[in-house]
């Protein structure tokens, strides 16, 4: 007996440890609600016995269900669902209006906008209530997720008075899913929405996706490719789309669609889709009316027009404002929004023309239209003026549309940043763009412009191309989910730091062990820099195959074609001259302050040098290195750092579950190999162009 006691204890401890490291697929994302070990007992004492929802609605029911599920899973306690506020410890769910009726102490003075929430503990006669108060039902749901996130991150919920309001009304996700089930630039498997030219019968994953989106405050999702198949609007499709809206609705996620401007002709049987033609306008009205009959909370449309071969208003000599407004007017009576993409450029540019510049296209096209868009139109602008490159300056268009609603378009799917085979945590890059000061009459950071604050716009916000798929991990790499999480968190509050976000995500996804948190957060935070180092130096862009998969290294493909992602490398130097004085004049699209920063070599930051200037390879950077030596060094450093990621991951072996450990390990090893391929391809390419040897003797030597 004496001997058995300790054995049983040891066994129990081992088993408890093993169960907390149970194999995980990653399917739960950051909503896995792992049991909180250590400190749990005391916390359990402060956890309520019941949950009371002051009203019933789909969204409030989700909040209640989530709370019960989350508390049961993290703290091992099953909450009773009660109808009435009674004298017991309970979580209370309701909007401000609901809660005030029962709790006098809830003042009316605190502003709680739509989708906002307020977590507040109150004590009455020895009993305690955790109030989760929403500006609307969606706000209650968001508050519930915030409450559970605290618990899952091992934070106290004893005394709460936390009021949060989202930065902007538009916090959308987009999917580039085709009706046949493939996904353009999707790296996480086939579509969760479509298969074989129809909406899938089983939409379980669509509901689970909406739950993940809601947990980070995303309130709408456009489910089909912006290269839109016009059939999405045929009558047959509507009941199918309504099923997706039904799957989203309990999570407060509204359905949105991408539509083709040519739809009145393609599926409406009209002879024209001229936006100023009254029959075309009528067609949009009727079609939109039918959509709302089926889907009353429909969010709106996304439009890609006159871009990369899509139909557009230019076919009739009309403008983007004409095109946007005709659809916006059809949406207006129903409260719908029209997101018009600013990704409009000529992809048959003349490569020989030294003044031609794709980066200038969006500003040149849209700036003259400022003030001509209706109030429910939002101009959706990619973060940089080219196309989701590993490094770009913030698009000058953000600063140029004071009378137009704006949204920033980001990309969670890593089209040019490693396609989920490479680790590349994008929050630091997005932050750099969001924090970038456009200096249009005073301080005007990009984030405040898109939030609609700078010019007091009625609408504004964020849309990111996510492209999750049927893969269990959603995005194809367990760590890539950090980007989806970060996107939602930044759309909610762009002032949050990348460090906070990466630590939050790691705790929720891999647990609260401090070594795990420090290691994984550290890896995430260094990964963008590492990827940039072995792919695209000094703002030249991701030196990948521009005309193909956008994955492998292929600097040659940037040149000699009409796509305009040129780097203008020759035997003497490299970089696009975008100066006002001698170049394409792109820099002139910024405010005078920003122009000053970019126009001269002396003030242009090294990281964007080749985006803004053409310089000899021997030009000496602020860092003291020549351009060519920087290219060599950064590629060798990046290659070594990618290998370092494998070693860092190995530190946490046994501290997370084996399944995800092994999966990530394999991906990181693969990445380390690919980084060498990138290093050698790019470094050798520049060596051949420039003929300048690597001062450290590495380039050109087979190793
Ligand atoms: O980045 C490019 C992609 C295209 C995409 C386009 C866009 C959907 O390579 O695949 O088309 O941008 O944003 O419209």
Coordinates of N, CA and C in Angstrom, one line a residue, residues 522-669:
X522 N 8.0 34.6 -30.5 CA 9.3 35.1 -31.1 C 9.4 34.7 -32.5
X523 N 9.1 33.4 -32.8 CA 9.2 32.9 -34.2 C 8.3 33.7 -35.1
X524 N 7.0 33.9 -34.6 CA 6.1 34.7 -35.4 C 6.6 36.0 -35.7
X525 N 7.1 36.7 -34.7 CA 7.5 38.1 -34.9 C 8.7 38.3 -35.7
X526 N 9.5 37.3 -35.8 CA 10.7 37.4 -36.7 C 10.5 36.9 -38.1
X527 N 9.3 36.3 -38.3 CA 9.2 35.5 -39.6 C 9.0 36.4 -40.8
X528 N 8.4 37.5 -40.7 CA 8.2 38.4 -41.9 C 9.6 38.9 -42.4
X529 N 10.4 39.3 -41.4 CA 11.7 39.8 -41.7 C 12.6 38.7 -42.4
X530 N 12.4 37.5 -41.8 CA 13.2 36.4 -42.4 C 12.8 36.1 -43.8
X531 N 11.5 36.1 -44.0 CA 11.0 35.8 -45.4 C 11.4 36.9 -46.4
X532 N 11.3 38.1 -45.9 CA 11.7 39.2 -46.8 C 13.2 39.1 -47.1
X533 N 14.0 38.7 -46.1 CA 15.5 38.7 -46.3 C 15.9 37.7 -47.4
X534 N 15.2 36.6 -47.5 CA 15.7 35.6 -48.5 C 14.8 35.7 -49.8
X535 N 13.8 36.6 -49.8 CA 13.0 36.7 -51.1 C 13.3 38.1 -51.7
X536 N 12.7 39.2 -51.2 CA 12.8 40.4 -51.9 C 13.5 41.5 -51.2
X537 N 14.7 41.9 -51.6 CA 15.5 42.9 -50.8 C 15.1 44.3 -51.1
X538 N 15.2 45.2 -50.1 CA 15.2 46.6 -50.2 C 14.0 47.2 -51.0
X539 N 12.9 46.5 -50.8 CA 11.6 47.0 -51.4 C 11.5 46.7 -52.9
X540 N 12.3 45.8 -53.4 CA 12.2 45.4 -54.8 C 10.9 44.6 -55.1
X541 N 10.3 44.1 -54.0 CA 9.1 43.2 -54.2 C 9.5 41.8 -54.0
X542 N 8.6 40.9 -54.0 CA 8.9 39.5 -53.8 C 9.4 39.0 -55.2
X543 N 10.7 38.5 -55.2 CA 11.3 38.3 -56.6 C 10.8 36.9 -57.1
X544 N 9.5 36.7 -57.1 CA 9.0 35.4 -57.5 C 8.6 35.4 -59.0
X545 N 8.0 34.3 -59.4 CA 7.6 34.2 -60.8 C 6.2 35.0 -60.9
X546 N 6.4 36.2 -61.4 CA 5.2 37.1 -61.5 C 4.1 36.6 -62.4
X547 N 4.5 35.9 -63.4 CA 3.5 35.4 -64.4 C 2.9 34.0 -64.1
X548 N 3.4 33.4 -63.0 CA 2.9 32.1 -62.7 C 2.3 31.9 -61.3
X549 N 2.9 31.0 -60.6 CA 2.3 30.6 -59.3 C 2.6 31.6 -58.2
X550 N 3.5 32.6 -58.4 CA 3.9 33.5 -57.4 C 4.5 32.9 -56.1
X551 N 5.2 31.8 -56.4 CA 5.8 31.0 -55.3 C 7.3 30.9 -55.3
X552 N 7.8 30.3 -56.4 CA 9.2 30.0 -56.5 C 10.0 31.3 -56.9
X553 N 11.3 31.3 -56.6 CA 12.1 32.5 -57.0 C 12.3 32.6 -58.5
X554 N 12.1 33.8 -59.1 CA 12.3 34.0 -60.5 C 12.4 35.4 -60.8
X555 N 13.5 36.1 -60.4 CA 13.7 37.5 -60.7 C 13.5 37.9 -62.1
X556 N 13.9 37.1 -63.0 CA 13.8 37.4 -64.5 C 12.3 37.7 -64.9
X557 N 11.4 37.0 -64.3 CA 10.0 37.2 -64.7 C 9.4 38.5 -64.4
X558 N 10.1 39.3 -63.6 CA 9.6 40.6 -63.3 C 9.6 41.6 -64.5
X559 N 10.6 41.3 -65.3 CA 11.0 42.2 -66.4 C 10.4 41.8 -67.8
X560 N 10.5 42.7 -68.7 CA 10.2 42.4 -70.1 C 8.7 41.9 -70.3
X561 N 7.8 42.4 -69.5 CA 6.4 42.1 -69.8 C 5.6 43.3 -69.3
X562 N 4.3 43.2 -69.6 CA 3.4 44.3 -69.4 C 2.8 44.4 -68.0
X563 N 3.2 43.5 -67.1 CA 2.6 43.4 -65.8 C 3.0 44.5 -64.8
X564 N 4.2 45.1 -65.1 CA 4.6 46.3 -64.4 C 5.1 46.0 -63.0
X565 N 5.6 44.8 -62.7 CA 6.2 44.6 -61.4 C 7.7 44.6 -61.6
X566 N 8.1 45.6 -62.4 CA 9.5 45.7 -62.8 C 10.5 46.1 -61.7
X567 N 11.7 45.6 -61.8 CA 12.8 46.0 -60.9 C 13.9 46.7 -61.6
X568 N 13.8 46.7 -63.0 CA 14.8 47.5 -63.8 C 16.3 47.2 -63.4
X569 N 16.6 45.9 -63.3 CA 18.0 45.5 -63.0 C 18.8 45.4 -64.3
X570 N 19.9 46.0 -64.4 CA 20.8 45.8 -65.5 C 22.3 45.6 -65.0
X571 N 23.3 45.7 -65.8 CA 24.6 45.4 -65.3 C 25.1 46.5 -64.3
X572 N 24.5 47.7 -64.3 CA 25.0 48.7 -63.5 C 24.3 48.9 -62.2
X573 N 23.0 48.7 -62.3 CA 22.2 49.0 -61.1 C 20.8 48.4 -61.1
X574 N 20.0 48.8 -60.1 CA 18.7 48.1 -59.9 C 17.7 49.1 -59.2
X575 N 16.4 48.9 -59.5 CA 15.4 49.7 -58.8 C 14.6 50.5 -59.8
X576 N 13.4 50.8 -59.4 CA 12.5 51.6 -60.2 C 12.7 53.1 -59.8
X577 N 13.0 53.9 -60.7 CA 13.0 55.4 -60.4 C 11.6 55.9 -60.4
X578 N 11.1 56.1 -59.2 CA 9.7 56.7 -59.1 C 9.8 58.1 -58.5
X579 N 10.9 58.7 -58.6 CA 11.0 60.1 -58.1 C 10.2 61.1 -59.0
X580 N 10.0 62.3 -58.5 CA 9.3 63.3 -59.2 C 10.4 63.9 -60.2
X581 N 11.6 64.1 -59.8 CA 12.6 64.8 -60.5 C 13.0 64.0 -61.8
X582 N 13.3 62.7 -61.7 CA 13.8 62.0 -62.9 C 13.0 60.8 -63.2
X583 N 12.1 60.4 -62.3 CA 11.5 59.1 -62.5 C 10.0 59.2 -63.0
X584 N 9.2 58.2 -62.6 CA 7.9 58.1 -63.1 C 6.9 59.1 -62.4
X585 N 7.4 59.8 -61.3 CA 6.5 60.8 -60.7 C 5.6 60.2 -59.6
X586 N 5.7 58.9 -59.4 CA 4.9 58.2 -58.4 C 4.9 58.9 -57.0
X587 N 6.1 59.3 -56.6 CA 6.3 59.9 -55.3 C 5.4 61.2 -55.2
X588 N 5.1 61.8 -56.3 CA 4.3 63.0 -56.3 C 2.9 62.8 -55.9
X589 N 2.5 61.5 -55.8 CA 1.1 61.2 -55.4 C 0.9 61.3 -53.9
X590 N 2.0 61.4 -53.2 CA 1.9 61.6 -51.7 C 1.9 63.1 -51.3
X591 N 1.5 63.3 -50.1 CA 1.6 64.7 -49.5 C 3.0 65.2 -49.5
X592 N 3.2 66.5 -49.5 CA 4.6 67.1 -49.5 C 5.5 66.4 -48.5
X593 N 5.0 66.2 -47.3 CA 5.8 65.6 -46.2 C 6.4 64.2 -46.6
X594 N 5.4 63.4 -47.1 CA 5.8 62.1 -47.5 C 6.8 62.1 -48.7
X595 N 6.5 63.0 -49.6 CA 7.3 63.2 -50.8 C 8.8 63.5 -50.3
X596 N 8.9 64.3 -49.3 CA 10.2 64.7 -48.8 C 11.0 63.4 -48.4
X597 N 10.2 62.6 -47.7 CA 10.8 61.4 -47.2 C 11.3 60.4 -48.3
X598 N 10.6 60.3 -49.3 CA 10.9 59.3 -50.4 C 11.8 59.9 -51.5
X599 N 11.7 61.2 -51.8 CA 12.2 61.7 -53.0 C 13.8 61.7 -53.1
X600 N 14.4 61.9 -51.9 CA 15.9 61.9 -52.0 C 16.4 60.6 -51.4
X601 N 17.6 60.3 -51.9 CA 18.3 59.1 -51.5 C 18.6 59.2 -50.0
X602 N 18.9 60.5 -49.6 CA 19.4 60.7 -48.2 C 18.3 60.3 -47.2
X603 N 17.0 60.6 -47.6 CA 16.0 60.4 -46.6 C 15.1 59.2 -46.8
X604 N 15.3 58.5 -48.0 CA 14.5 57.3 -48.3 C 15.0 56.2 -47.4
X605 N 14.1 55.5 -46.7 CA 14.6 54.4 -45.9 C 15.1 53.2 -46.7
X606 N 16.1 52.6 -46.3 CA 16.7 51.5 -47.0 C 15.7 50.4 -47.5
X607 N 14.8 50.2 -46.6 CA 13.8 49.0 -46.8 C 13.0 49.3 -48.0
X608 N 12.9 50.6 -48.5 CA 12.0 50.8 -49.7 C 12.9 51.4 -50.8
X609 N 14.2 51.4 -50.7 CA 15.1 52.1 -51.6 C 14.8 51.7 -53.0
X610 N 14.7 50.4 -53.3 CA 14.6 50.0 -54.7 C 13.1 50.1 -55.2
X611 N 12.2 50.4 -54.3 CA 10.9 50.7 -54.8 C 10.8 52.1 -55.3
X612 N 11.6 53.0 -54.7 CA 11.5 54.4 -55.0 C 12.7 54.9 -56.0
X613 N 13.8 54.2 -56.0 CA 14.9 54.7 -56.7 C 15.7 53.7 -57.5
X614 N 16.3 54.1 -58.6 CA 17.2 53.3 -59.3 C 18.6 53.7 -58.9
X615 N 19.4 52.7 -58.4 CA 20.7 53.1 -57.9 C 21.8 52.1 -58.4
X616 N 23.0 52.5 -58.5 CA 24.1 51.6 -58.8 C 24.3 50.5 -57.7
X617 N 24.7 49.3 -58.1 CA 25.0 48.3 -57.1 C 25.9 48.7 -56.1
X618 N 26.8 49.7 -56.4 CA 27.8 50.1 -55.5 C 27.3 51.2 -54.5
X619 N 26.0 51.6 -54.7 CA 25.5 52.7 -53.8 C 25.5 52.2 -52.4
X620 N 26.0 53.1 -51.5 CA 26.1 52.8 -50.1 C 24.8 53.1 -49.3
X621 N 24.3 52.1 -48.7 CA 23.0 52.3 -47.9 C 23.3 53.0 -46.6
X622 N 22.2 53.4 -45.9 CA 22.3 54.0 -44.6 C 23.1 53.0 -43.6
X623 N 22.9 51.8 -43.9 CA 23.5 50.8 -43.0 C 25.0 50.7 -43.2
X624 N 25.5 51.4 -44.3 CA 27.0 51.4 -44.5 C 27.4 50.3 -45.6
X625 N 26.5 49.5 -45.9 CA 26.8 48.4 -46.9 C 26.4 48.9 -48.3
X626 N 27.1 48.3 -49.3 CA 26.6 48.6 -50.7 C 25.4 47.8 -50.9
X627 N 24.6 48.2 -52.0 CA 23.4 47.5 -52.3 C 23.6 46.1 -52.6
X628 N 24.7 45.8 -53.4 CA 24.9 44.4 -53.8 C 25.3 43.6 -52.6
X629 N 26.1 44.1 -51.7 CA 26.5 43.3 -50.6 C 25.3 43.1 -49.7
X630 N 24.5 44.1 -49.6 CA 23.3 43.9 -48.8 C 22.4 42.8 -49.3
X631 N 22.3 42.7 -50.7 CA 21.5 41.7 -51.3 C 22.1 40.3 -50.9
X632 N 23.4 40.2 -51.1 CA 24.0 38.9 -50.8 C 23.8 38.6 -49.3
X633 N 24.2 39.5 -48.5 CA 24.1 39.3 -47.0 C 22.7 38.9 -46.5
X634 N 21.8 39.7 -47.0 CA 20.4 39.5 -46.5 C 19.9 38.1 -46.9
X635 N 20.3 37.7 -48.1 CA 19.9 36.3 -48.5 C 20.6 35.2 -47.7
X636 N 21.8 35.4 -47.4 CA 22.5 34.4 -46.6 C 22.0 34.4 -45.2
X637 N 21.8 35.7 -44.6 CA 21.3 35.8 -43.3 C 19.9 35.1 -43.2
X638 N 19.0 35.5 -44.2 CA 17.7 35.0 -44.2 C 17.7 33.4 -44.3
X639 N 18.5 32.9 -45.1 CA 18.6 31.4 -45.2 C 19.0 30.8 -43.9
X640 N 20.0 31.4 -43.2 CA 20.4 30.9 -41.9 C 19.3 31.0 -40.9
X641 N 18.6 32.2 -40.9 CA 17.5 32.4 -39.9 C 16.4 31.4 -40.1
X642 N 16.1 31.1 -41.4 CA 15.1 30.1 -41.6 C 15.4 28.8 -41.0
X643 N 16.7 28.4 -41.1 CA 17.1 27.2 -40.4 C 17.0 27.3 -38.9
X644 N 17.2 28.5 -38.4 CA 17.1 28.8 -37.0 C 15.7 28.6 -36.5
X645 N 14.7 28.8 -37.4 CA 13.3 28.6 -36.9 C 13.1 27.1 -36.6
X646 N 13.7 26.2 -37.3 CA 13.6 24.8 -37.0 C 14.1 24.5 -35.6
X647 N 15.3 25.1 -35.3 CA 15.9 24.8 -34.0 C 15.1 25.4 -32.9
X648 N 14.5 26.6 -33.1 CA 13.7 27.2 -32.1 C 12.4 26.3 -31.8
X649 N 11.9 25.8 -32.9 CA 10.7 25.0 -32.7 C 11.0 23.7 -31.9
X650 N 12.2 23.2 -32.1 CA 12.7 22.0 -31.4 C 12.8 22.2 -29.9
X651 N 12.9 23.5 -29.5 CA 13.0 23.7 -28.0 C 11.7 23.4 -27.3
X652 N 10.6 23.4 -28.1 CA 9.3 23.2 -27.4 C 8.7 21.8 -27.6
X653 N 9.6 20.9 -28.0 CA 9.2 19.5 -28.2 C 8.7 19.0 -26.8
X654 N 7.6 18.3 -26.9 CA 7.1 17.7 -25.6 C 6.2 18.7 -24.8
X655 N 6.3 20.0 -25.2 CA 5.5 21.0 -24.5 C 4.2 21.3 -25.2
X656 N 4.1 20.8 -26.4 CA 2.8 20.9 -27.1 C 2.5 19.5 -27.6
X657 N 1.3 19.3 -28.1 CA 0.9 18.0 -28.6 C 1.8 17.6 -29.8
X658 N 2.0 16.3 -29.9 CA 2.9 15.8 -30.9 C 2.4 16.0 -32.3
X659 N 1.1 15.9 -32.5 CA 0.6 16.0 -33.9 C 0.9 17.4 -34.5
X660 N 0.6 18.4 -33.8 CA 0.9 19.7 -34.4 C 2.4 20.0 -34.4
X661 N 3.1 19.5 -33.3 CA 4.5 19.7 -33.3 C 5.2 19.1 -34.5
X662 N 4.8 17.9 -34.9 CA 5.4 17.2 -36.0 C 5.1 17.9 -37.3
X663 N 3.8 18.3 -37.4 CA 3.4 18.9 -38.7 C 4.1 20.2 -38.9
X664 N 4.2 21.0 -37.9 CA 4.9 22.3 -38.0 C 6.4 22.1 -38.3
X665 N 7.0 21.1 -37.6 CA 8.4 20.8 -37.7 C 8.7 20.5 -39.2
X666 N 7.9 19.6 -39.8 CA 8.1 19.3 -41.2 C 8.0 20.5 -42.1
X667 N 7.0 21.3 -41.8 CA 6.9 22.5 -42.7 C 8.1 23.4 -42.5
X668 N 8.6 23.6 -41.3 CA 9.7 24.5 -41.1 C 11.0 23.9 -41.7
X669 N 11.1 22.6 -41.7 CA 12.3 22.0 -42.4 C 12.2 22.2 -43.9

